[in-house]
Amino acid sequence: MKNIECIIIYPTLDGNHFKCHVCSGICTDYGGTSYSIQLLKTKKWFDERRFYLQPGDQLSAPETNRDFTITDVTIAAKRPRYVNVTATLNDKRPRVKRPEISGGLAS
């Protein structure tokens, strides 16, 4: 059984996307601080919202109190074309205040 978590994608400073996006994801630990995260949203979902993940973007899994920094982004070759992310676990929570997410329209 796979553990599906809520993943929050935070806005970027370079203006790649301006608001938080919430989606489900499956986190796989590769030992230490390296993780593989399969976001359960397709490339089409990201294209429709006109934002693209890139290395350096921040993710959070609030249920397990973990923050990640993306190191690589790939898209599955076969359908469904889920977005797969390789990320490193951040040691400490950043001192930057994160935007609050509330209500059903957060994504």
mmCIF file of C-alpha atoms in Angstrom:
data_model
loop_
_atom_site.group_PDB
_atom_site.id
_atom_site.type_symbol
_atom_site.label_atom_id
_atom_site.label_comp_id
_atom_site.label_asym_id
_atom_site.label_seq_id
_atom_site.Cartn_x
_atom_site.Cartn_y
_atom_site.Cartn_z
ATOM 1 C CA MET A 1 0.000 0.000 0.000
ATOM 2 C CA LYS A 2 1.329 3.423 -0.959
ATOM 3 C CA ASN A 3 1.090 6.374 1.404
ATOM 4 C CA ILE A 4 -0.575 9.284 -0.429
ATOM 5 C CA GLU A 5 0.182 12.667 1.119
ATOM 6 C CA CYS A 6 -1.004 16.211 0.561
ATOM 7 C CA ILE A 7 1.782 18.178 -1.178
ATOM 8 C CA ILE A 8 1.852 21.983 -1.246
ATOM 9 C CA ILE A 9 3.802 23.726 -4.020
ATOM 10 C CA TYR A 10 4.819 27.217 -2.889
ATOM 11 C CA PRO A 11 5.080 30.339 -5.091
ATOM 12 C CA THR A 12 8.484 31.143 -6.535
ATOM 13 C CA LEU A 13 10.442 34.356 -6.254
ATOM 14 C CA ASP A 14 11.158 34.497 -9.984
ATOM 15 C CA GLY A 15 7.449 34.674 -10.828
ATOM 16 C CA ASN A 16 7.098 31.182 -12.316
ATOM 17 C CA HIS A 17 3.817 30.855 -10.399
ATOM 18 C CA PHE A 18 2.218 33.262 -7.958
ATOM 19 C CA LYS A 19 0.075 31.186 -5.617
ATOM 20 C CA CYS A 20 0.207 27.926 -3.703
ATOM 21 C CA HIS A 21 -1.011 24.814 -5.460
ATOM 22 C CA VAL A 22 -2.138 21.715 -3.593
ATOM 23 C CA CYS A 23 -2.059 18.185 -4.974
ATOM 24 C CA SER A 24 -1.640 14.620 -3.784
ATOM 25 C CA GLY A 25 1.668 12.832 -4.030
ATOM 26 C CA ILE A 26 3.539 9.654 -3.160
ATOM 27 C CA CYS A 27 6.872 10.187 -1.372
ATOM 28 C CA THR A 28 9.568 7.521 -1.640
ATOM 29 C CA ASP A 29 12.649 7.794 0.575
ATOM 30 C CA TYR A 30 15.988 6.961 -1.071
ATOM 31 C CA GLY A 31 17.829 7.151 2.228
ATOM 32 C CA GLY A 32 19.164 10.217 3.934
ATOM 33 C CA THR A 33 17.779 13.418 2.491
ATOM 34 C CA SER A 34 16.953 12.325 -1.085
ATOM 35 C CA TYR A 35 13.310 11.712 -1.992
ATOM 36 C CA SER A 36 11.341 10.835 -5.099
ATOM 37 C CA ILE A 37 7.861 12.376 -5.151
ATOM 38 C CA GLN A 38 5.265 11.351 -7.712
ATOM 39 C CA LEU A 39 2.711 14.151 -7.921
ATOM 40 C CA LEU A 40 -0.680 12.698 -8.761
ATOM 41 C CA LYS A 41 -1.427 15.436 -11.278
ATOM 42 C CA THR A 42 -0.693 15.161 -14.967
ATOM 43 C CA LYS A 43 1.348 17.403 -17.240
ATOM 44 C CA LYS A 44 -1.951 18.681 -18.677
ATOM 45 C CA TRP A 45 -3.067 19.834 -15.196
ATOM 46 C CA PHE A 46 0.153 21.857 -14.817
ATOM 47 C CA ASP A 47 -0.136 23.240 -18.385
ATOM 48 C CA GLU A 48 -3.753 24.371 -17.825
ATOM 49 C CA ARG A 49 -2.671 26.365 -14.761
ATOM 50 C CA ARG A 50 0.342 27.755 -16.640
ATOM 51 C CA PHE A 51 2.980 26.930 -14.102
ATOM 52 C CA TYR A 52 5.947 24.677 -14.422
ATOM 53 C CA LEU A 53 8.067 23.138 -11.717
ATOM 54 C CA GLN A 54 11.782 23.731 -11.880
ATOM 55 C CA PRO A 55 14.803 22.974 -9.690
ATOM 56 C CA GLY A 56 14.875 25.220 -6.644
ATOM 57 C CA ASP A 57 11.090 25.315 -6.122
ATOM 58 C CA GLN A 58 9.815 24.527 -2.614
ATOM 59 C CA LEU A 59 7.387 21.737 -1.675
ATOM 60 C CA SER A 60 5.902 20.872 1.684
ATOM 61 C CA ALA A 61 4.183 17.824 3.144
ATOM 62 C CA PRO A 62 2.406 19.355 6.168
ATOM 63 C CA GLU A 63 0.976 16.052 7.435
ATOM 64 C CA THR A 64 4.501 14.736 8.080
ATOM 65 C CA ASN A 65 6.063 18.165 8.782
ATOM 66 C CA ARG A 66 8.642 17.951 5.956
ATOM 67 C CA ASP A 67 9.854 20.623 3.519
ATOM 68 C CA PHE A 68 11.601 19.817 0.241
ATOM 69 C CA THR A 69 13.649 21.613 -2.406
ATOM 70 C CA ILE A 70 13.254 20.283 -5.951
ATOM 71 C CA THR A 71 16.451 19.105 -7.649
ATOM 72 C CA ASP A 72 14.985 17.492 -10.795
ATOM 73 C CA VAL A 73 11.627 17.292 -12.588
ATOM 74 C CA THR A 74 10.596 14.542 -15.031
ATOM 75 C CA ILE A 75 7.354 13.610 -16.743
ATOM 76 C CA ALA A 76 6.234 10.010 -17.223
ATOM 77 C CA ALA A 77 6.504 8.740 -20.799
ATOM 78 C CA LYS A 78 3.257 6.721 -20.699
ATOM 79 C CA ARG A 79 -0.209 7.812 -19.699
ATOM 80 C CA PRO A 80 -1.155 9.000 -17.192
ATOM 81 C CA ARG A 81 1.724 11.461 -17.608
ATOM 82 C CA TYR A 82 2.297 12.186 -13.938
ATOM 83 C CA VAL A 83 4.998 14.630 -12.901
ATOM 84 C CA ASN A 84 7.845 13.025 -10.935
ATOM 85 C CA VAL A 85 10.083 15.157 -8.759
ATOM 86 C CA THR A 86 13.432 14.397 -7.153
ATOM 87 C CA ALA A 87 13.878 16.533 -4.052
ATOM 88 C CA THR A 88 16.087 16.980 -1.032
ATOM 89 C CA LEU A 89 14.745 17.258 2.471
ATOM 90 C CA ASN A 90 15.335 20.653 4.073
ATOM 91 C CA ASP A 91 16.950 20.434 7.496
ATOM 92 C CA LYS A 92 15.077 23.329 9.043
ATOM 93 C CA ARG A 93 11.908 25.163 8.227
ATOM 94 C CA PRO A 94 12.738 28.451 6.519
ATOM 95 C CA ARG A 95 12.162 31.633 8.469
ATOM 96 C CA VAL A 96 10.071 33.037 5.630
ATOM 97 C CA LYS A 97 6.410 33.103 6.536
ATOM 98 C CA ARG A 98 4.511 30.721 4.276
ATOM 99 C CA PRO A 99 1.120 31.746 2.871
ATOM 100 C CA GLU A 100 -1.818 30.217 4.686
ATOM 101 C CA ILE A 101 -4.007 27.805 2.772
ATOM 102 C CA SER A 102 -7.668 27.695 3.648
ATOM 103 C CA GLY A 103 -10.904 26.652 2.070
ATOM 104 C CA GLY A 104 -11.594 24.370 -0.868
ATOM 105 C CA LEU A 105 -10.382 26.801 -3.536
ATOM 106 C CA ALA A 106 -6.730 26.780 -2.481
ATOM 107 C CA SER A 107 -5.647 25.002 -5.647
#
